mmCIF file of C-alpha atoms in Angstrom:
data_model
loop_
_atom_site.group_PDB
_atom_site.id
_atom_site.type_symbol
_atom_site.label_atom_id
_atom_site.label_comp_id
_atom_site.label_asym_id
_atom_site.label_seq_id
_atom_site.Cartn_x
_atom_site.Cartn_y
_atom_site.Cartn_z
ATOM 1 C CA UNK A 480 67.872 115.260 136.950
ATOM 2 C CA UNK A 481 68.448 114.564 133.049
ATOM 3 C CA UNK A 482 71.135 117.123 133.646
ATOM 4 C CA UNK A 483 72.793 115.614 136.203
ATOM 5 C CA UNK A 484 72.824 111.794 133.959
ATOM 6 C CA UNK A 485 74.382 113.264 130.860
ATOM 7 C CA UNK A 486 77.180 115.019 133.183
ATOM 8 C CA UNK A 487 77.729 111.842 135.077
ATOM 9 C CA UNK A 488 78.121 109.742 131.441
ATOM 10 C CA UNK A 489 80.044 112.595 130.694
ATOM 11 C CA UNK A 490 82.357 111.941 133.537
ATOM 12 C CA UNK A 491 82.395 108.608 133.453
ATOM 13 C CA UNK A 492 83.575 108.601 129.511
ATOM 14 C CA UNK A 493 86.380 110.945 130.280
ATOM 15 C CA UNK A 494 87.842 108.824 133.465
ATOM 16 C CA UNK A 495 87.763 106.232 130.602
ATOM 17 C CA UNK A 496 89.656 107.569 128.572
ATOM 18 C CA UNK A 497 92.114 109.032 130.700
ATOM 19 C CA UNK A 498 92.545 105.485 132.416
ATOM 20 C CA UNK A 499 93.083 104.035 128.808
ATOM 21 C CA UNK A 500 95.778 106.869 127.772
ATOM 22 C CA UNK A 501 97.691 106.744 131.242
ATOM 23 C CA UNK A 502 98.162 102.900 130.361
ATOM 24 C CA UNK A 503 99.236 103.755 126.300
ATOM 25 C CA UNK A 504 101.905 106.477 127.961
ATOM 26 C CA UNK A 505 103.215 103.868 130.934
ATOM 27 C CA UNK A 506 103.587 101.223 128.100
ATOM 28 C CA UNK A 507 106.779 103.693 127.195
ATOM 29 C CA UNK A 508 108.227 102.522 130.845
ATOM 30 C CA UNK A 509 108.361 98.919 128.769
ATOM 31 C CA UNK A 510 110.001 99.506 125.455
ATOM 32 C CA UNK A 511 113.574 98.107 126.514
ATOM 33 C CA UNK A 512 116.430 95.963 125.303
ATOM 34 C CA UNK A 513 114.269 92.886 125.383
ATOM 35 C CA UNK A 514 111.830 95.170 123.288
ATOM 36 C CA UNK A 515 114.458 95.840 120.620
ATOM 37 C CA UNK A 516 115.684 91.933 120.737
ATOM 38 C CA UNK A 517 112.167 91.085 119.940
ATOM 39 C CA UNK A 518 112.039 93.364 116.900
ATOM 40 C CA UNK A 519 114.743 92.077 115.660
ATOM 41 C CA UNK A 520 113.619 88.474 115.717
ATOM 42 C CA UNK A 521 110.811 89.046 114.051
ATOM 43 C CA UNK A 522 112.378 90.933 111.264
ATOM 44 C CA UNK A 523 114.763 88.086 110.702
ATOM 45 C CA UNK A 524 111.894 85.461 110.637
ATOM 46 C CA UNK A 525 112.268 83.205 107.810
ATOM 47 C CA UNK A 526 108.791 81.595 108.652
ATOM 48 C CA UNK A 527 105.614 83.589 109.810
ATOM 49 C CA UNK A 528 104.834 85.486 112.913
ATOM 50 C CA UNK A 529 101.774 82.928 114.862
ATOM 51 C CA UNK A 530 99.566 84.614 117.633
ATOM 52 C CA UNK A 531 97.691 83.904 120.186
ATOM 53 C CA UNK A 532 95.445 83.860 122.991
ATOM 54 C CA UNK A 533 91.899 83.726 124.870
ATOM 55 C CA UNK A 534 88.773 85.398 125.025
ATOM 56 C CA UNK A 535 89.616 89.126 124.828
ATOM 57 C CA UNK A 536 93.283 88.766 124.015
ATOM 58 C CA UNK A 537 92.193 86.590 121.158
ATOM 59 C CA UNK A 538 90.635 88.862 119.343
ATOM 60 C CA UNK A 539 93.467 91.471 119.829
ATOM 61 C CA UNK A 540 95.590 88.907 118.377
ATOM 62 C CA UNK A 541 93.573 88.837 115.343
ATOM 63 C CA UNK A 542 94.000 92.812 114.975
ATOM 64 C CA UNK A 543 97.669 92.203 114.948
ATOM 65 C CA UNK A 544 97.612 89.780 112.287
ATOM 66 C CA UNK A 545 95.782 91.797 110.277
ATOM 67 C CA UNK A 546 98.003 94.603 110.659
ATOM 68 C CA UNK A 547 101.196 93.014 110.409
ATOM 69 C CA UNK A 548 100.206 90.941 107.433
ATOM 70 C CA UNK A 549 99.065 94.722 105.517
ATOM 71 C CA UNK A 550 102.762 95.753 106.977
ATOM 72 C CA UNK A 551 104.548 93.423 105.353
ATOM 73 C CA UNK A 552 105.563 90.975 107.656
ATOM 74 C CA UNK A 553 103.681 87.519 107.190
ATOM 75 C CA UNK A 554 101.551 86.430 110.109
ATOM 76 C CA UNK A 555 97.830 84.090 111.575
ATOM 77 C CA UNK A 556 95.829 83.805 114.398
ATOM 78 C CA UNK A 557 95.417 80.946 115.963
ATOM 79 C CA UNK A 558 93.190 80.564 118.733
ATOM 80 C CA UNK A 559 94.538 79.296 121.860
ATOM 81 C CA UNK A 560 91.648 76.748 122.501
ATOM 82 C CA UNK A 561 91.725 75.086 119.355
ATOM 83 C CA UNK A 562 95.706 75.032 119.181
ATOM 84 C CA UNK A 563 95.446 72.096 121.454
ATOM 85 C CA UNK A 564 93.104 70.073 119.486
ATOM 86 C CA UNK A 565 94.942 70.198 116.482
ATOM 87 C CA UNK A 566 95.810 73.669 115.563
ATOM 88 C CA UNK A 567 98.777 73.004 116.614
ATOM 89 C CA UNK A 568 99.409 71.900 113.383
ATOM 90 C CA UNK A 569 99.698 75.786 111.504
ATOM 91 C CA UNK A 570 102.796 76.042 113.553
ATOM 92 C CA UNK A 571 105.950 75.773 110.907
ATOM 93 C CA UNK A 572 109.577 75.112 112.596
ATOM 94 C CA UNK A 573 110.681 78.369 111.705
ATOM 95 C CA UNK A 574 107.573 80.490 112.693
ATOM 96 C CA UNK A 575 107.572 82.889 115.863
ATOM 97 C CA UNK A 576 104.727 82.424 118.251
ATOM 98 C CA UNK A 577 103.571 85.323 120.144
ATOM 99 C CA UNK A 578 101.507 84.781 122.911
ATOM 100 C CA UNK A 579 98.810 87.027 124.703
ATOM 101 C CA UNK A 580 97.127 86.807 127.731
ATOM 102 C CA UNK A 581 96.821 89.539 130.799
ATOM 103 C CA UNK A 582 97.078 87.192 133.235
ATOM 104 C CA UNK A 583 99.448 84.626 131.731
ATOM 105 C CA UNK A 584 97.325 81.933 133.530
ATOM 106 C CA UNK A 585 94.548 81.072 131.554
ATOM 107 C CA UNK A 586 94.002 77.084 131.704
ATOM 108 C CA UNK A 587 94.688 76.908 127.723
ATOM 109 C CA UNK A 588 97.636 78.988 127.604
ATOM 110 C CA UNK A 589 99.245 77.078 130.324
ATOM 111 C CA UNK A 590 98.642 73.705 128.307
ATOM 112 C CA UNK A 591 100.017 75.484 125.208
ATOM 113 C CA UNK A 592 102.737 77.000 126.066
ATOM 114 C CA UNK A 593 105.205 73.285 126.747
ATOM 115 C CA UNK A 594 103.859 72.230 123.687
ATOM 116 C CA UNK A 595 104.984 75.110 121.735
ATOM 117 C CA UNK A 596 108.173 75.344 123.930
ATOM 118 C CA UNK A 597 108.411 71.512 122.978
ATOM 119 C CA UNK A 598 108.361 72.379 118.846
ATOM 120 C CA UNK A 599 111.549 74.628 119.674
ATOM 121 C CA UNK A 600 109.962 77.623 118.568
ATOM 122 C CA UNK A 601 110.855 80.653 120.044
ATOM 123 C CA UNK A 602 107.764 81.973 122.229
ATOM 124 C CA UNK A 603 107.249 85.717 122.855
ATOM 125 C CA UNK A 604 104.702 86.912 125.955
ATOM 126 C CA UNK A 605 102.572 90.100 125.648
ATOM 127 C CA UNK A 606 101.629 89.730 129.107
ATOM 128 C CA UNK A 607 100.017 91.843 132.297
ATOM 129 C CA UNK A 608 102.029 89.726 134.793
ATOM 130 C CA UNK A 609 105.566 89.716 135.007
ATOM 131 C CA UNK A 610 105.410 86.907 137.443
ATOM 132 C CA UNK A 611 102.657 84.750 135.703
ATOM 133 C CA UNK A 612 103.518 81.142 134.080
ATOM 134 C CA UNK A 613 103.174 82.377 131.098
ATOM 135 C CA UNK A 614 105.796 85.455 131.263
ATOM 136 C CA UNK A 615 108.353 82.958 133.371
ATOM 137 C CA UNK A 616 108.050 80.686 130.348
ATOM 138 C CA UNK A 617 108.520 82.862 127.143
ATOM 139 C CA UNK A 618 111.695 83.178 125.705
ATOM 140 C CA UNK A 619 110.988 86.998 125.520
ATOM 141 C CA UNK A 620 108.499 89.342 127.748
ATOM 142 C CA UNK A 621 106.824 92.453 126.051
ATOM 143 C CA UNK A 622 105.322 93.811 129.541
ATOM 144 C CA UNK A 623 101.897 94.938 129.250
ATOM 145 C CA UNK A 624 101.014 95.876 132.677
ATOM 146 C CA UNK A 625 98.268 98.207 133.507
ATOM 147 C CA UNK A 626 97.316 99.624 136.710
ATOM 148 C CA UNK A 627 93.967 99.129 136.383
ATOM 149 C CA UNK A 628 90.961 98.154 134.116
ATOM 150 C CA UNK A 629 88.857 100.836 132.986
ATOM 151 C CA UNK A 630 85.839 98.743 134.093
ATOM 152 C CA UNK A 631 84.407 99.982 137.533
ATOM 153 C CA UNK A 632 84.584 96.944 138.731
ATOM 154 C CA UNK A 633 88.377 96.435 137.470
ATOM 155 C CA UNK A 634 87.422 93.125 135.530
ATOM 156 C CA UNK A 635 86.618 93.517 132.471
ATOM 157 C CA UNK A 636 89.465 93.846 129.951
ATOM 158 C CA UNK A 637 89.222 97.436 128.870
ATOM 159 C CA UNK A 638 92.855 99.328 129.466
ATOM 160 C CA UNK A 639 94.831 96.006 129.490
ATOM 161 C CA UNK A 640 93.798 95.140 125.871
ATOM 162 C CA UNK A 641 94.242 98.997 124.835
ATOM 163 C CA UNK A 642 97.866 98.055 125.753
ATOM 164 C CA UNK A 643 97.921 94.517 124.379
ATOM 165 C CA UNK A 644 96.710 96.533 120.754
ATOM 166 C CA UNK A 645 99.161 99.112 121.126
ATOM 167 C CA UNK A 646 102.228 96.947 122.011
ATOM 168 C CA UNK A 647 101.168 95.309 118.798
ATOM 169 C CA UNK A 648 101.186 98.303 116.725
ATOM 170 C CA UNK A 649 104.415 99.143 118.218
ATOM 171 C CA UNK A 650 105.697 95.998 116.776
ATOM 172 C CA UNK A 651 104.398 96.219 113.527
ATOM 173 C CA UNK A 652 105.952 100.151 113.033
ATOM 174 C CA UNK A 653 108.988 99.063 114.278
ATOM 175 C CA UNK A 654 108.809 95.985 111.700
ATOM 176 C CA UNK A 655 107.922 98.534 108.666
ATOM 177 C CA UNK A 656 110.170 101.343 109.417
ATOM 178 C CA UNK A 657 113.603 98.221 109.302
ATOM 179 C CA UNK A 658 112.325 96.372 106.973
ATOM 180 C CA UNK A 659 112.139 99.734 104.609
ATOM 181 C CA UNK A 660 108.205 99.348 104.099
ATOM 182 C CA UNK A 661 106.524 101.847 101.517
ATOM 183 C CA UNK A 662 104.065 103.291 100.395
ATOM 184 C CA UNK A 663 104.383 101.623 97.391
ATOM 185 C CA UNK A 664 104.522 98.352 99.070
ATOM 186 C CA UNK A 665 101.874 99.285 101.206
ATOM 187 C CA UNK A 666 99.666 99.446 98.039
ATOM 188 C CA UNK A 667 100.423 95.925 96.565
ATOM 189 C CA UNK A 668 98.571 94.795 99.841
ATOM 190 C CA UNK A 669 95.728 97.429 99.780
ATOM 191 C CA UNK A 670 94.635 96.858 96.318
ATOM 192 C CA UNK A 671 90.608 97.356 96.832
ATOM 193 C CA UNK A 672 88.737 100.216 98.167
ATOM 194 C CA UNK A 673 89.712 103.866 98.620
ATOM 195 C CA UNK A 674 92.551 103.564 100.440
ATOM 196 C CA UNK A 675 94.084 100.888 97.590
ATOM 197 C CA UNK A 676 93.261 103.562 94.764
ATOM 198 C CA UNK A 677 94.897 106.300 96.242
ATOM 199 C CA UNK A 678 98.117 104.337 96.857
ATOM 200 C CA UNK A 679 98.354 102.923 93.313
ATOM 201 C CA UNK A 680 96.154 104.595 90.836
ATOM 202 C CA UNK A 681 97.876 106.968 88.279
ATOM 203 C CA UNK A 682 96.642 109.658 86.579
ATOM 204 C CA UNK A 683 97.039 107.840 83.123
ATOM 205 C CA UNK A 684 94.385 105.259 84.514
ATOM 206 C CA UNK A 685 91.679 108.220 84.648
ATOM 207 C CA UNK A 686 92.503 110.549 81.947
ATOM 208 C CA UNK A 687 92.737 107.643 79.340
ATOM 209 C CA UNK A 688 89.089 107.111 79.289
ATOM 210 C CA UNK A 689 88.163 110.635 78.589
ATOM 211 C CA UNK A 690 87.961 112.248 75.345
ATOM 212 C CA UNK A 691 91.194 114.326 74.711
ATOM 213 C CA UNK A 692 89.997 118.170 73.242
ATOM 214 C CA UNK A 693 92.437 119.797 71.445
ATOM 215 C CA UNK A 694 92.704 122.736 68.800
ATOM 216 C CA UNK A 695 95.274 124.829 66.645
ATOM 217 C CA UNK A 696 96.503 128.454 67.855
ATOM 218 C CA UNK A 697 94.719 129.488 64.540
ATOM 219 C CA UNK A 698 91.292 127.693 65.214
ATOM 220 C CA UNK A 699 88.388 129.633 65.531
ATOM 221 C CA UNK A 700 85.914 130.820 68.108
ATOM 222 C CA UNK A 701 83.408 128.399 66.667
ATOM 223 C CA UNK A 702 85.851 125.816 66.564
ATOM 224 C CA UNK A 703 86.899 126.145 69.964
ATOM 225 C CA UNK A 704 83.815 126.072 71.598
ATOM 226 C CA UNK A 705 82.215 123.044 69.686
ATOM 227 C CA UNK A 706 85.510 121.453 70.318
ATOM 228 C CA UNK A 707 85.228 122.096 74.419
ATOM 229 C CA UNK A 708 80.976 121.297 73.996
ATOM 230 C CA UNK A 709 81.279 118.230 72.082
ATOM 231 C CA UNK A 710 84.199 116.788 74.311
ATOM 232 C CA UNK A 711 82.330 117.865 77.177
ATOM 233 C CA UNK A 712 85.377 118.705 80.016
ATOM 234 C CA UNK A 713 84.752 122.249 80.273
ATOM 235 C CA UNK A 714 88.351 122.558 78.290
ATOM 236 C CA UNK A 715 90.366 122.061 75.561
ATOM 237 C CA UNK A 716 93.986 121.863 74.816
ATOM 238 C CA UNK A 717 95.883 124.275 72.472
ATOM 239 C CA UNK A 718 98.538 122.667 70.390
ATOM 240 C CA UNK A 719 101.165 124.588 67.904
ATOM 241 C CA UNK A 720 101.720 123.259 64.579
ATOM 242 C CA UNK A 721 104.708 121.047 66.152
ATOM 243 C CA UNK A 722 101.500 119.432 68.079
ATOM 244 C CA UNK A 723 103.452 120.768 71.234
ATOM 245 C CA UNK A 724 101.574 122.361 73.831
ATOM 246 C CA UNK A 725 101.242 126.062 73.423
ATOM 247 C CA UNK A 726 97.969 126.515 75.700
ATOM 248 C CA UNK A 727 94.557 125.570 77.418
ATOM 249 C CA UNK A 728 91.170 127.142 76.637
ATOM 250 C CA UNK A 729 88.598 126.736 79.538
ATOM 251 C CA UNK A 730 84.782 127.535 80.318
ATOM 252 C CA UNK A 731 85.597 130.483 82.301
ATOM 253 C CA UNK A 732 88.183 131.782 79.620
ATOM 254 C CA UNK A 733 85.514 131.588 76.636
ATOM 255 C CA UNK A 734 83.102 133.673 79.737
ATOM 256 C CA UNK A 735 86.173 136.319 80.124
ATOM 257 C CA UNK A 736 86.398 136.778 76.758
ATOM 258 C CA UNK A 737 83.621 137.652 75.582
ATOM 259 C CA UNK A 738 82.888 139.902 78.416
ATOM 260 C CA UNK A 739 85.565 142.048 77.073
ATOM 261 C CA UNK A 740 85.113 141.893 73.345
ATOM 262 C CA UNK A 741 82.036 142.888 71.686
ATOM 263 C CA UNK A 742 83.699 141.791 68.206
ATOM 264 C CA UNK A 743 84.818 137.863 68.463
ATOM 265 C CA UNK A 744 84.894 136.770 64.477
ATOM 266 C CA UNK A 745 88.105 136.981 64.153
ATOM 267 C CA UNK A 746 89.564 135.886 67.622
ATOM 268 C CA UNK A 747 91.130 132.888 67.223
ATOM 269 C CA UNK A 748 92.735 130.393 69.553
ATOM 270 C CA UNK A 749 95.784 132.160 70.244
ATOM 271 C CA UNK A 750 93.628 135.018 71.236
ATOM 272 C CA UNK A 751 92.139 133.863 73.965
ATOM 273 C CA UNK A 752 94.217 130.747 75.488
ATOM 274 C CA UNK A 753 96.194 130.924 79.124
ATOM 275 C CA UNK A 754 99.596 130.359 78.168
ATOM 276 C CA UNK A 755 100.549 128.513 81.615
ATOM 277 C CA UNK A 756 98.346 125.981 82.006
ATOM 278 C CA UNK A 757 98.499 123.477 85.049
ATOM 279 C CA UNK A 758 99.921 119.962 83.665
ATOM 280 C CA UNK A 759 100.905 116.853 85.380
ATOM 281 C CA UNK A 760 102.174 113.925 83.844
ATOM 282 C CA UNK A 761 100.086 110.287 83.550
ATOM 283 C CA UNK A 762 103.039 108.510 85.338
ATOM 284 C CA UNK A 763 101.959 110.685 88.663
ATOM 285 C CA UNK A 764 99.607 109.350 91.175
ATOM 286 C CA UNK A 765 95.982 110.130 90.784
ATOM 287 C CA UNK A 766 95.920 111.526 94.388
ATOM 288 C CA UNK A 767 98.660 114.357 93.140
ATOM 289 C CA UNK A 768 96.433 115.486 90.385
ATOM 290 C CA UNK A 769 94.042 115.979 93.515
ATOM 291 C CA UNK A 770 95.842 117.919 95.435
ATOM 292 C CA UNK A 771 97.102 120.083 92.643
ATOM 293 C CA UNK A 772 93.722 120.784 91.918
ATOM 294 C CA UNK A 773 93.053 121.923 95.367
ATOM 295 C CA UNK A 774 95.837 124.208 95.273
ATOM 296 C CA UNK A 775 94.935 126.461 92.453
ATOM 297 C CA UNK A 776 91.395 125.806 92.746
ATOM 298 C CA UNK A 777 90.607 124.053 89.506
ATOM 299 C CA UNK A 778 88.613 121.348 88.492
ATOM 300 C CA UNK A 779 91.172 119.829 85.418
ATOM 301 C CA UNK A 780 94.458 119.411 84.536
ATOM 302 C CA UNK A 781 95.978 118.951 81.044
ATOM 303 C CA UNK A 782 97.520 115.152 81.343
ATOM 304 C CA UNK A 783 101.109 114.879 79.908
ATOM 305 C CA UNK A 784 103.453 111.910 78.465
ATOM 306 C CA UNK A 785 106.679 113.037 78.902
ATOM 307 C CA UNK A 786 106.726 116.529 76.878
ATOM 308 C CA UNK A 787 103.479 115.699 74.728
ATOM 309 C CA UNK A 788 100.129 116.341 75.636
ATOM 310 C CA UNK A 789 98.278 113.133 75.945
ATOM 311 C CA UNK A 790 94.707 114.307 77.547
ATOM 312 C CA UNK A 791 92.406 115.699 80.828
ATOM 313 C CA UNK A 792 91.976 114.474 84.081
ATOM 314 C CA UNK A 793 88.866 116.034 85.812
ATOM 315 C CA UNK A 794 88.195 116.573 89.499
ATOM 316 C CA UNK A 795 84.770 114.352 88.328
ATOM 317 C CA UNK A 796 86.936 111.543 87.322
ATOM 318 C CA UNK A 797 88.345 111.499 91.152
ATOM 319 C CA UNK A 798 85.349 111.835 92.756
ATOM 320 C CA UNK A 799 83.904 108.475 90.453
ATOM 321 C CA UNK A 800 86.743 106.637 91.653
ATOM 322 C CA UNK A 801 86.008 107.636 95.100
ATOM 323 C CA UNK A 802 89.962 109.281 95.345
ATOM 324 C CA UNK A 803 88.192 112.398 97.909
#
């Protein structure tokens, strides 16, 4: 019996799903001229891009600002109840106001739609109806039709607000890729959190705060390791007597050498440096030093301004800043 439950909720989930990714892939039936004109418009608005809608389609809406504003193109919500008692108001003469509703014949979206229309703003529809008031109306129709709700009872909104969202991200893509949107400008938006750091913080940021371990090629043994100990990064950096950088000294080094030399008072620096060591400069991003690190499975990297050596990132230092 318990069997038979948890393979009919397995069933069910994957008709879900199915439902919802047949609508996605018939949304590509939609992308069209009108499509492109849209795009367009909104990449040549001089004031912001206003949504809207009801119930589900509100909150969709809301999910499009959101992404559009991180995207570089300057957008609100406003709700389609309260536009008619005097939200009305956050509408600018040169904003666009998209629209979104399934059926295009909510009671509120039929009151706001002449009012808009009567601001002479340009109205776009993201609509499930081609034939509803609402589509008729708008200047442009992004067709959002679906087949059917994934609800059993084909009411609830469920696949026709997978395909409102998506038509929305389509939009904002579209938006970043002709507008030129980077990743650098992506960053001045996403300044907090994990994602913000990885997009803007540079090396120099991290390594700055540590201690920066360095030594001669003629320093000793004993100089080297109290050098690495007392800096405490498991490394140090070995400098020639133009202070240019000749080497690095690790841990596992000072472990390999003495494992092959039963007589170490005389080794010096020189002796037992790697002459390559991995380097990346402080203007790079922090998330570089990462994956550098990941590549040649190491857990530092000698920090450089310009040709000089100027201290050590650490992989600890990344994980602090929450960069993995």
């Amino acid at each position: 019996m318990k069997q038979t439950m948890n393979e009919n909720i397995s069933s069910i989930a994957l008709k879900t799903i199915a439902l919802e990714a047949a609508a996605i892939d018939n949304l590509q039936g939609y992308i069209n001229e009108e499509f492109e004109q849209c795009v367009k418009l909104l990449a040549n608005c001089t004031g912001r891009i206003v949504i809207t809608g009801i119930g589900k389609s509100a909150i969709v809406a809301q999910k499009i600002v959101a992404t559009l504003n991180s995207t570089g193109s300057p957008a609100l919500f406003m709700h389609a109840a309260d536009a008619i008692h005097g939200d009305l108001g956050m509408i600018g003469p040169q904003d666009v106001v998209i629209i979104i509703s399934k059926s295009g014949e909510s009671p509120e979206i039929k009151v706001l739609v002449p009012l808009v229309k009567g601001f002479g703003n340009i109205i776009i529809a993201i609509a499930g109806k081609k034939d509803s008031y609402l589509a008729q109306s708008a200047d442009y129709l992004l067709d959002t039709t679906v087949s059917q709700e994934a609800c059993p009872n084909n009411l609830a909104p469920t696949t026709s607000t997978t395909a409102q969202m998506v038509m929305g991200d389509t939009l904002a893509v579209c938006l970043m890729e002709l507008k030129g949107f980077t990743a650098a400008d992506f960053a001045k938006y996403h300044p907090g959190g994990t994602l913000g750091k990885r997009l803007y913080l540079k090396v120099g940021d991290l390594s700055r705060l540590n201690a920066k371990p360095k030594v001669s090629l003629q320093s000793s043994l004993r100089e080297v390791i109290v050098e690495i100990s007392s800096k405490m990064l498991g490394v140090t950096a070995v400098l020639d007597e133009k202070q240019h950088l000749a080497g690095i000294i690790t841990d596992g080094d000072l472990r390999r050498m003495l494992e092959k030399n039963e007589a170490t008072q005389h080794l010096t620096a020189k002796d037992i440096m790697s002459t390559q060591p991995k380097t990346i400069q402080q203007s790079e991003l922090a998330v570089n030093a990462l994956e550098l690190m990941r590549q040649n499975n190491i857990t530092q990297l000698l920090v450089m301004d310009g040709p000089g050596y100027a201290g050590i990132i650490h992989l600890h230092d990344l994980i602090r800043e929450g960069i993995i």
